[in-house]
PDB file of C-alpha atoms in Angstrom:
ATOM      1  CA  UNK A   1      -5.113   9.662 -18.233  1.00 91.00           C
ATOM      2  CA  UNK A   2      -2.959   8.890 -15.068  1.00 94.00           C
ATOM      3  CA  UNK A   3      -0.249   7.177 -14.919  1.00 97.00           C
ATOM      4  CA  UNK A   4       2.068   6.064 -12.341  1.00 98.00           C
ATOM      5  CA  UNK A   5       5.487   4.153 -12.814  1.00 98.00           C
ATOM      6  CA  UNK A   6       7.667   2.733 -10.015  1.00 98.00           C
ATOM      7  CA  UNK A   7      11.885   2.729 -10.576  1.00 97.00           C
ATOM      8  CA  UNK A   8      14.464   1.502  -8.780  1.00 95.00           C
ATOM      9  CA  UNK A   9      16.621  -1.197  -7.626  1.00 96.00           C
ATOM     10  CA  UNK A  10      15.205  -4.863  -7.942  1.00 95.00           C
ATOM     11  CA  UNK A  11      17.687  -6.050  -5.219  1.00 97.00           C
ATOM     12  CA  UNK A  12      18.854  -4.836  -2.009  1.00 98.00           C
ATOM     13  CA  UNK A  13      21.040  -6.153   0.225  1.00 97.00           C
ATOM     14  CA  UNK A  14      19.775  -6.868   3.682  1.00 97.00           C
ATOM     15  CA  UNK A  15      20.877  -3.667   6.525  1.00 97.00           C
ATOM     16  CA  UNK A  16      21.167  -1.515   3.445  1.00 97.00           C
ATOM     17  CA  UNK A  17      18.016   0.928   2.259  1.00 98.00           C
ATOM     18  CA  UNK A  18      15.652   0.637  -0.546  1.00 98.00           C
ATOM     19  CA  UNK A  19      15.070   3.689  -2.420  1.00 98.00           C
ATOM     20  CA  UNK A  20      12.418   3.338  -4.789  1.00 98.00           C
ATOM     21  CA  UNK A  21      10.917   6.366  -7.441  1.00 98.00           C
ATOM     22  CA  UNK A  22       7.154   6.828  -8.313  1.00 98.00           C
ATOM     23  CA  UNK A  23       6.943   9.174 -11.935  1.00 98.00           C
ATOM     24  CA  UNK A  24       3.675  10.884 -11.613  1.00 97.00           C
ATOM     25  CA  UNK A  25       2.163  11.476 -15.664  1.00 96.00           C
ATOM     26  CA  UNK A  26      -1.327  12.614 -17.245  1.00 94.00           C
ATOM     27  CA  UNK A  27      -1.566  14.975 -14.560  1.00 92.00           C
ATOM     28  CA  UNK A  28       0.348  17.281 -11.767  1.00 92.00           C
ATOM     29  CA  UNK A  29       1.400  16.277  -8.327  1.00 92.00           C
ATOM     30  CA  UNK A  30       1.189  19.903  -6.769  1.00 87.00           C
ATOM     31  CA  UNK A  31      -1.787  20.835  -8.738  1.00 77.00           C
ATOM     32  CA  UNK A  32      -3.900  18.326  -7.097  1.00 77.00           C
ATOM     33  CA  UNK A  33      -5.341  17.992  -4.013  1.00 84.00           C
ATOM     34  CA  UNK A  34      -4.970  14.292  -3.953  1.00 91.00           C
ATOM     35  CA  UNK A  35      -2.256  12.164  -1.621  1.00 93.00           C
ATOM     36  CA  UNK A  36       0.354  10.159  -2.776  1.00 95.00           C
ATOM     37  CA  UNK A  37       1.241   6.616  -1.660  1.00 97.00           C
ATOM     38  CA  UNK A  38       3.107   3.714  -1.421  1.00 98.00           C
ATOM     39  CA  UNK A  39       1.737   0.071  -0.498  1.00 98.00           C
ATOM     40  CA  UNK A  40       3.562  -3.077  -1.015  1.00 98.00           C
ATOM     41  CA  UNK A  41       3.117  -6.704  -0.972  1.00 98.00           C
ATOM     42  CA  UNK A  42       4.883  -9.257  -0.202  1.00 97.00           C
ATOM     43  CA  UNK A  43       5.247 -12.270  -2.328  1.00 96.00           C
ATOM     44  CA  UNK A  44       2.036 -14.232  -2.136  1.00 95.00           C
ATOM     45  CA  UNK A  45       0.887 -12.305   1.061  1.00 95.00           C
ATOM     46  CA  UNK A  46      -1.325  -9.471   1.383  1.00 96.00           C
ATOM     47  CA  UNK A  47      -1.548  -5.371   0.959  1.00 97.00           C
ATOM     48  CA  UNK A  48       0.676  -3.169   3.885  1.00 97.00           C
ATOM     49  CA  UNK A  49       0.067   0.630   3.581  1.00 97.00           C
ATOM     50  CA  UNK A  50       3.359   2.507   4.086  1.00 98.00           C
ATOM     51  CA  UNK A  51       2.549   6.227   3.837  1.00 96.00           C
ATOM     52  CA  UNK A  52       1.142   9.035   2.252  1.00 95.00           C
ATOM     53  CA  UNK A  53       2.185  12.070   1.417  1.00 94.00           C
ATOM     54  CA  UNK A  54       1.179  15.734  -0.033  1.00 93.00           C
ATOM     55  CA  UNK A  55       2.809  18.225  -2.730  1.00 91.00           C
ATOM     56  CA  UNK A  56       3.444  20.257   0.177  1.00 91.00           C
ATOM     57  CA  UNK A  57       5.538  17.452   1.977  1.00 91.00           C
ATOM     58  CA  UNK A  58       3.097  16.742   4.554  1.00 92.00           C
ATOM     59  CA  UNK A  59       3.517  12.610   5.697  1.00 95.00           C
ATOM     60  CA  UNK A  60       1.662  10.423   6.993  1.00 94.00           C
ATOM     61  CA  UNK A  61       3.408   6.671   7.533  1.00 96.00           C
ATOM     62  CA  UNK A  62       2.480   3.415   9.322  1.00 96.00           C
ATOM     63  CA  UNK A  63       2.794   3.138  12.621  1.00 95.00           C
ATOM     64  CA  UNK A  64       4.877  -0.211  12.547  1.00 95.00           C
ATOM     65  CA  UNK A  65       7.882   1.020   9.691  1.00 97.00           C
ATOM     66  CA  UNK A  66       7.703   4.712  10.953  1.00 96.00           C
ATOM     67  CA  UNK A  67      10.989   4.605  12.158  1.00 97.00           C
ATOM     68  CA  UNK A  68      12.640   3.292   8.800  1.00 98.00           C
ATOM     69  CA  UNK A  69      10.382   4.740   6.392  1.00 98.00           C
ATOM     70  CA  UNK A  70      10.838   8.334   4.520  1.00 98.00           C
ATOM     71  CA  UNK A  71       8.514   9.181   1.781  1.00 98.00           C
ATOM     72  CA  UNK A  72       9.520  12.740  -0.146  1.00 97.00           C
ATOM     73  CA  UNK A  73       8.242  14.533  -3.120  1.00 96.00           C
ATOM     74  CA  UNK A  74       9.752  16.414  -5.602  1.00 96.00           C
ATOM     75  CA  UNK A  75       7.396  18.707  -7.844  1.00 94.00           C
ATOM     76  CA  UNK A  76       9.438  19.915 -10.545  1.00 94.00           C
ATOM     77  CA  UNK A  77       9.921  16.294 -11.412  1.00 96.00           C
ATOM     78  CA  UNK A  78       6.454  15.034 -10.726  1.00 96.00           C
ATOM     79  CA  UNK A  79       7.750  12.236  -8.495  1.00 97.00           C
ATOM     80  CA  UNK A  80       7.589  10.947  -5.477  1.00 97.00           C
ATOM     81  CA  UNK A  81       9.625   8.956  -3.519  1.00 98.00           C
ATOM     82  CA  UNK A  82      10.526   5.993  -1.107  1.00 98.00           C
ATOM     83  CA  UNK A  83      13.436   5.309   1.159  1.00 98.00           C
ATOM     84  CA  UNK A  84      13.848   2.440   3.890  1.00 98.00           C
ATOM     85  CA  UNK A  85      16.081   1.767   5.762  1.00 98.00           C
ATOM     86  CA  UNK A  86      17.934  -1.287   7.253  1.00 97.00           C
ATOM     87  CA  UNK A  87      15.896  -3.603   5.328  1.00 98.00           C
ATOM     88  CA  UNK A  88      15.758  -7.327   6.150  1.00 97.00           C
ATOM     89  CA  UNK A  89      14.446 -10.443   4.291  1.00 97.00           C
ATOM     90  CA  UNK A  90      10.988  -8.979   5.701  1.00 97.00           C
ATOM     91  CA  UNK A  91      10.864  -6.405   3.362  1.00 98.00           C
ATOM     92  CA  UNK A  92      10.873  -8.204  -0.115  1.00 98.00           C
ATOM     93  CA  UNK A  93       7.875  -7.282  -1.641  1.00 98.00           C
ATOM     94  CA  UNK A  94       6.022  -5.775  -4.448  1.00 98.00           C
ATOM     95  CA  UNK A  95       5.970  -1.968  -4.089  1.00 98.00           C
ATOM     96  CA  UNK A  96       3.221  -0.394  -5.150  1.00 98.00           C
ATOM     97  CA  UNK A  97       2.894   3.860  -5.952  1.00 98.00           C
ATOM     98  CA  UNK A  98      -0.789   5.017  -5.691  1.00 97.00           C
ATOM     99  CA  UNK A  99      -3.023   7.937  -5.939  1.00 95.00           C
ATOM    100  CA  UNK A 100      -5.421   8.621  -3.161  1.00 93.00           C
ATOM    101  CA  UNK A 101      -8.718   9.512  -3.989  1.00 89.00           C
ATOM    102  CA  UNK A 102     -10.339  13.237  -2.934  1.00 78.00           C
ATOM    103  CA  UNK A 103     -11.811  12.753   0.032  1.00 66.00           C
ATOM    104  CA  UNK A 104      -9.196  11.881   2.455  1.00 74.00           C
ATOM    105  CA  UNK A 105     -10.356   8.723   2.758  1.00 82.00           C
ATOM    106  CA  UNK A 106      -7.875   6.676   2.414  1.00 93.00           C
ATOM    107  CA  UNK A 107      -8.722   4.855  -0.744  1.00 96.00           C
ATOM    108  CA  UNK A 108      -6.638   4.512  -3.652  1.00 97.00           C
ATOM    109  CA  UNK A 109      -7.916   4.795  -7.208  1.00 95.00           C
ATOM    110  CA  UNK A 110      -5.201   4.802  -9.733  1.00 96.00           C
ATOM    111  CA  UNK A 111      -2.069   2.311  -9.137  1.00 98.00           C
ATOM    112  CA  UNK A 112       1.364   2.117 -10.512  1.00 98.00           C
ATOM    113  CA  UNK A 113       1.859  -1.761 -11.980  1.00 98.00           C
ATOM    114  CA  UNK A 114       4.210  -2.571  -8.755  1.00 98.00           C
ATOM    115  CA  UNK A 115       8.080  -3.047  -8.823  1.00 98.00           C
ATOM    116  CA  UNK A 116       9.413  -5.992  -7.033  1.00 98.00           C
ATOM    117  CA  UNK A 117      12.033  -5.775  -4.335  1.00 98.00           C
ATOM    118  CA  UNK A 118      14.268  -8.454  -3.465  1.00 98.00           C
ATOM    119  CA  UNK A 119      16.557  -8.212  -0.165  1.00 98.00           C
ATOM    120  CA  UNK A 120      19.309 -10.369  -0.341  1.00 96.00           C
ATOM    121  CA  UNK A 121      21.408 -11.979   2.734  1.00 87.00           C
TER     122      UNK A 121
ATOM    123  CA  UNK B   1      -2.061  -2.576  14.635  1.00 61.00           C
ATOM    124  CA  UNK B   2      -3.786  -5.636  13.538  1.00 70.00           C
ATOM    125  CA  UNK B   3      -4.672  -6.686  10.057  1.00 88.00           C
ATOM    126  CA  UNK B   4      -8.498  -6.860   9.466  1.00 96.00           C
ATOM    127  CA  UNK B   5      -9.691 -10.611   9.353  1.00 97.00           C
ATOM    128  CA  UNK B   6     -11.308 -11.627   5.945  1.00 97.00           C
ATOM    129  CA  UNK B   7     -11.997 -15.344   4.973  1.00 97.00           C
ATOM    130  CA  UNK B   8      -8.951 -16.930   3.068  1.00 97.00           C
ATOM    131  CA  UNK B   9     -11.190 -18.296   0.298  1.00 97.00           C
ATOM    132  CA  UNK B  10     -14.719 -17.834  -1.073  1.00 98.00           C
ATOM    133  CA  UNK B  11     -16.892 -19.434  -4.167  1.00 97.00           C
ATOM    134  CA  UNK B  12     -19.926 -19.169  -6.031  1.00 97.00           C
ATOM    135  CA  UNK B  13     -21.253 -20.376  -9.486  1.00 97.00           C
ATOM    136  CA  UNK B  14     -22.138 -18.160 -12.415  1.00 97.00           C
ATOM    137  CA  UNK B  15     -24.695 -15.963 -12.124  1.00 97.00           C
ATOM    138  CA  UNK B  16     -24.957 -16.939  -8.320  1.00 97.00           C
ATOM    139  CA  UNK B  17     -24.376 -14.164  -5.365  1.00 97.00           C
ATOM    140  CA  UNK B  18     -21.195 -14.293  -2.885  1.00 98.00           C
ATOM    141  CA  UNK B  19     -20.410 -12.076   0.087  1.00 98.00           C
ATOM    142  CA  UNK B  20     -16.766 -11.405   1.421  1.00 98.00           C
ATOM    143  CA  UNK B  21     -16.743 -10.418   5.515  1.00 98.00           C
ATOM    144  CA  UNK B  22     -14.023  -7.917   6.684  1.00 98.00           C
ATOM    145  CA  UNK B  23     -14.215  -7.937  10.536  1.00 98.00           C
ATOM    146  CA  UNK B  24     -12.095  -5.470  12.376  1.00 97.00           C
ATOM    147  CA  UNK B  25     -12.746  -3.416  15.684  1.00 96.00           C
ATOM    148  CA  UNK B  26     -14.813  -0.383  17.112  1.00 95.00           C
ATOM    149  CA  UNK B  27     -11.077   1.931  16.390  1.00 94.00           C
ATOM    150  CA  UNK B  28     -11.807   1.194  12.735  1.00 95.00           C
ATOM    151  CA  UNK B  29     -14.262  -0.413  10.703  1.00 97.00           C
ATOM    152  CA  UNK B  30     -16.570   0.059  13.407  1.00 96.00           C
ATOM    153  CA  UNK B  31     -15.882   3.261  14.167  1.00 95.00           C
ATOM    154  CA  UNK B  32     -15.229   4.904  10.447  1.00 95.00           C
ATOM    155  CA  UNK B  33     -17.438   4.853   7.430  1.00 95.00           C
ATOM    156  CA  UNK B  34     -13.818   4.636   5.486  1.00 96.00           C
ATOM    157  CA  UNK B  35     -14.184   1.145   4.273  1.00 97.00           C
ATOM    158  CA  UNK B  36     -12.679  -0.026   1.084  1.00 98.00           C
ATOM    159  CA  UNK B  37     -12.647  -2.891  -1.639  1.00 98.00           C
ATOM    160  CA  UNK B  38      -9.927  -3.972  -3.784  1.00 98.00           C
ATOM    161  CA  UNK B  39      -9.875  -6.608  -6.620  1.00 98.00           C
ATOM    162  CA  UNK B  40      -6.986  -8.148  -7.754  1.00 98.00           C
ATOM    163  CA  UNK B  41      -5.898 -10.629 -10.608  1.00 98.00           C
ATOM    164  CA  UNK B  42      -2.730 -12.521 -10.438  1.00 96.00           C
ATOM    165  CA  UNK B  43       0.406 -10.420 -11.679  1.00 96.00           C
ATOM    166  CA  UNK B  44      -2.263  -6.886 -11.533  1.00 97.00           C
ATOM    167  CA  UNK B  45      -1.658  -4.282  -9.459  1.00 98.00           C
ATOM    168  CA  UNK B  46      -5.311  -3.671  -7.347  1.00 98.00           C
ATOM    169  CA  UNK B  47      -8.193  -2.432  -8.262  1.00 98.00           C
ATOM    170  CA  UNK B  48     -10.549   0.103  -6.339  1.00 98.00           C
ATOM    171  CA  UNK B  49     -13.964  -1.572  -5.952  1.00 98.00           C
ATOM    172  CA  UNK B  50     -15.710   0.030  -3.200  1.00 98.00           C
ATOM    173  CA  UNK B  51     -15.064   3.479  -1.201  1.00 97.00           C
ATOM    174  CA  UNK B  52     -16.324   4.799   1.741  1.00 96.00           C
ATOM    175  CA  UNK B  53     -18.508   1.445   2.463  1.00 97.00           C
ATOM    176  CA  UNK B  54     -20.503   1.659  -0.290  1.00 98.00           C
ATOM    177  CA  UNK B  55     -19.684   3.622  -3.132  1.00 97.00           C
ATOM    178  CA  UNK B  56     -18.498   2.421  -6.353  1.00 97.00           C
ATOM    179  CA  UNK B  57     -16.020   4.320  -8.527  1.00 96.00           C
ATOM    180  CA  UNK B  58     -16.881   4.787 -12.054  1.00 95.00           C
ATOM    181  CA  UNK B  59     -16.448   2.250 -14.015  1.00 96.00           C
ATOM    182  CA  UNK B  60     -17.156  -0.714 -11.610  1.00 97.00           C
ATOM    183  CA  UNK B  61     -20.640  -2.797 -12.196  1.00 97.00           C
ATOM    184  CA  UNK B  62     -23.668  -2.210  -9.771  1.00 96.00           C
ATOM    185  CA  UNK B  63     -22.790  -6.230  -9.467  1.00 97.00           C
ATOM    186  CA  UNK B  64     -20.821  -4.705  -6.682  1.00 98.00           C
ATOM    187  CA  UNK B  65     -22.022  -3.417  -3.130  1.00 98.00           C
ATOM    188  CA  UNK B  66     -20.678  -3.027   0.196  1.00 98.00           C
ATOM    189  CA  UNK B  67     -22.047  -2.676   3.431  1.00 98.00           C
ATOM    190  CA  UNK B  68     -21.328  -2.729   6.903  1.00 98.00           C
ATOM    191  CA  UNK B  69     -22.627  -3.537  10.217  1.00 97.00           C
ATOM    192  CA  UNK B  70     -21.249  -3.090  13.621  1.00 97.00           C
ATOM    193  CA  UNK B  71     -17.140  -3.926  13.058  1.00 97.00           C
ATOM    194  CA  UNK B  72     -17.942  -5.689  10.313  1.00 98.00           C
ATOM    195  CA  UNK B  73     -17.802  -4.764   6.392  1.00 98.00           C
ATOM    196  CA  UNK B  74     -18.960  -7.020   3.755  1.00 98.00           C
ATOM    197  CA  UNK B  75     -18.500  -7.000  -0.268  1.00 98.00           C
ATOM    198  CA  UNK B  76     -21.400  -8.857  -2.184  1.00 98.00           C
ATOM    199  CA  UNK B  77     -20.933  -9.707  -5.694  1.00 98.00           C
ATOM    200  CA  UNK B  78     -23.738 -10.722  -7.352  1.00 97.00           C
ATOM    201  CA  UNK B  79     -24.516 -11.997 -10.801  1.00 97.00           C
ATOM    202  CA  UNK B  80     -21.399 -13.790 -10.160  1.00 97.00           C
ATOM    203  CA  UNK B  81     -18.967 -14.011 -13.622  1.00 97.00           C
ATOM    204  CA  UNK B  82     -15.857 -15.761 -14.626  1.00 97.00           C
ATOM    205  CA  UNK B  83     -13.923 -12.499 -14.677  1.00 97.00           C
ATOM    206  CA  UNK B  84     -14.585 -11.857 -10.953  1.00 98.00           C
ATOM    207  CA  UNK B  85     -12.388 -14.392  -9.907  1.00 98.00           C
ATOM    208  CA  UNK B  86      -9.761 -12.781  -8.133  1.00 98.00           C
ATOM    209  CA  UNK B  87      -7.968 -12.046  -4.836  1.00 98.00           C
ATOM    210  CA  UNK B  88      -9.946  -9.405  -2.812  1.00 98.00           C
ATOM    211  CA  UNK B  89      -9.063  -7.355  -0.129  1.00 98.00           C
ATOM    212  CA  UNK B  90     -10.932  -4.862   2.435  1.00 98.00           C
ATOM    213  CA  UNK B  91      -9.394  -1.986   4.073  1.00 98.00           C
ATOM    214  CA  UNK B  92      -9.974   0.336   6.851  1.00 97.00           C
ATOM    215  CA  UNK B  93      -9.435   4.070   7.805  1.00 95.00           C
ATOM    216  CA  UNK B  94      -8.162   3.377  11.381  1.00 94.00           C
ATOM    217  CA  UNK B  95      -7.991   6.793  13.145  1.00 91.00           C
ATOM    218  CA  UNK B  96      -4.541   9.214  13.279  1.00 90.00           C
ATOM    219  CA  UNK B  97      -3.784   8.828   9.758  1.00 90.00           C
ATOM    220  CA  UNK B  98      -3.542   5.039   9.901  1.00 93.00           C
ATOM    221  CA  UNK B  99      -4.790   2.607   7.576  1.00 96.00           C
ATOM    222  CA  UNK B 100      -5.237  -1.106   7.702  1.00 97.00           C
ATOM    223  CA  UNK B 101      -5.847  -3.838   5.181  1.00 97.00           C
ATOM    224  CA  UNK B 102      -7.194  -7.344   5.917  1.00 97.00           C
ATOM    225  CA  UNK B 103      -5.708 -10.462   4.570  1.00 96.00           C
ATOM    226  CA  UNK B 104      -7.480 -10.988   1.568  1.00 97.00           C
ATOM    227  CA  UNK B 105     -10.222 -13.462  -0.034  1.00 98.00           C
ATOM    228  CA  UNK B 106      -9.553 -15.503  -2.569  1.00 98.00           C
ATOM    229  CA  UNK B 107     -12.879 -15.337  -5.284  1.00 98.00           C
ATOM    230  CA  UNK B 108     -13.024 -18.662  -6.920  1.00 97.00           C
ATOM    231  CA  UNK B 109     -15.546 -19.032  -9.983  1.00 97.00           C
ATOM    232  CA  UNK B 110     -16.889 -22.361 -10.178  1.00 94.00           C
TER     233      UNK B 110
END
């Protein structure tokens, strides 16, 4: 069965970057033909898709972080990962690591249980 | 990019029928059979409901349909049950490798 876990700091300090982890287990990043994402939420708001990406490295990020958002892989780990930068008060949220389903249609059928991230003035 | 517009709150009874609206424009909804539903329960991480407008993953009741007309998608629940209360939220493939979610619904069981 799937499983995906989110790591990383709980607080950030505001102009620094977030780097967040997203352990892949029950099953192989590079052997799959699935994307990999990460969606957060802030605190009693709604769902804000950051970006995909494949084993290969290809990315795929929103428009409106795009400039302060790097998502990387690392397959001998099974992980994936989240970096952004220059974070602001705007960015506290609960991050969320995903699976997309085959298809390429952007829908996202197995979830990590979310990490909160707190920047801090 | 603007976030698809879906009713803040929505109720039914037991065993009664609700439907949740997702309106967005012809660059997505309207122009991409790429519509999904997610349920969520307070402190949960959320829950594929719906993919591709209509189709339900395994696992998720046939109480559960989507559909969509013109820019606008809707989720229907029927047979209504306590565990369905939840927050709910539509997205939308929106062309370039872009994705949008709408606000969200909030399902309340009465």
């Amino acid at each position: 069965q799937l499983q995906l876990q989110e790591s990383g700091p709980g607080l950030v300090k505001s102009s620094e970057t977030l780097s967040l982890s997203c352990s892949v287990s029950g099953g192989s990043i590079s052997r799959s033909s699935h994307y990999w994402v990460w969606i957060r939420q802030p605190p009693g708001k709604g769902l804000e898709w950051i970006g995909n990406i494949f084993y290969s490295g290809t990315t795929y990020y929103n428009p409106t972080l795009k400039s302060r958002v790097t998502i990387a892989v690392d397959t001998s780990k099974n992980q994936f990962f989240l970096n952004l930068t220059s974070v602001t008060a705007a960015d506290t949220a609960v991050y969320y690591c995903a699976r997309d389903r085959l298809g390429g249609d952007f829908s996202f059928d197995n979830w990590g249980q979310g990490t909160l991230v707190i920047v801090s003035s | 990019q603007s976030a698809l517009t879906q009713p803040p709150s929505a109720s039914g009874s037991p065993g009664q029928s609700v439907t949740i609206s997702c309106t967005g424009t012809s660059s997505d909804v309207g122009d991409y059979n790429y519509v999904s539903w997610y349920q969520q329960h307070p402190g949960k991480a959320p829950k594929l409901m719906i993919y591709e407008v209509t189709k339900r993953p395994s696992g998720v009741p046939d109480r559960f349909s989507g559909s969509k007309s013109g820019n606008t998608a809707s989720l229907t629940v029927s047979g209504l049950q306590d565990e369905d209360e939840a927050d709910y939220y539509c997205s939308s493939y929106a062309g370039s490798k872009n994705l949008v979610f709408g606000g969200g619904t909030k399902l309340t069981v009465l």
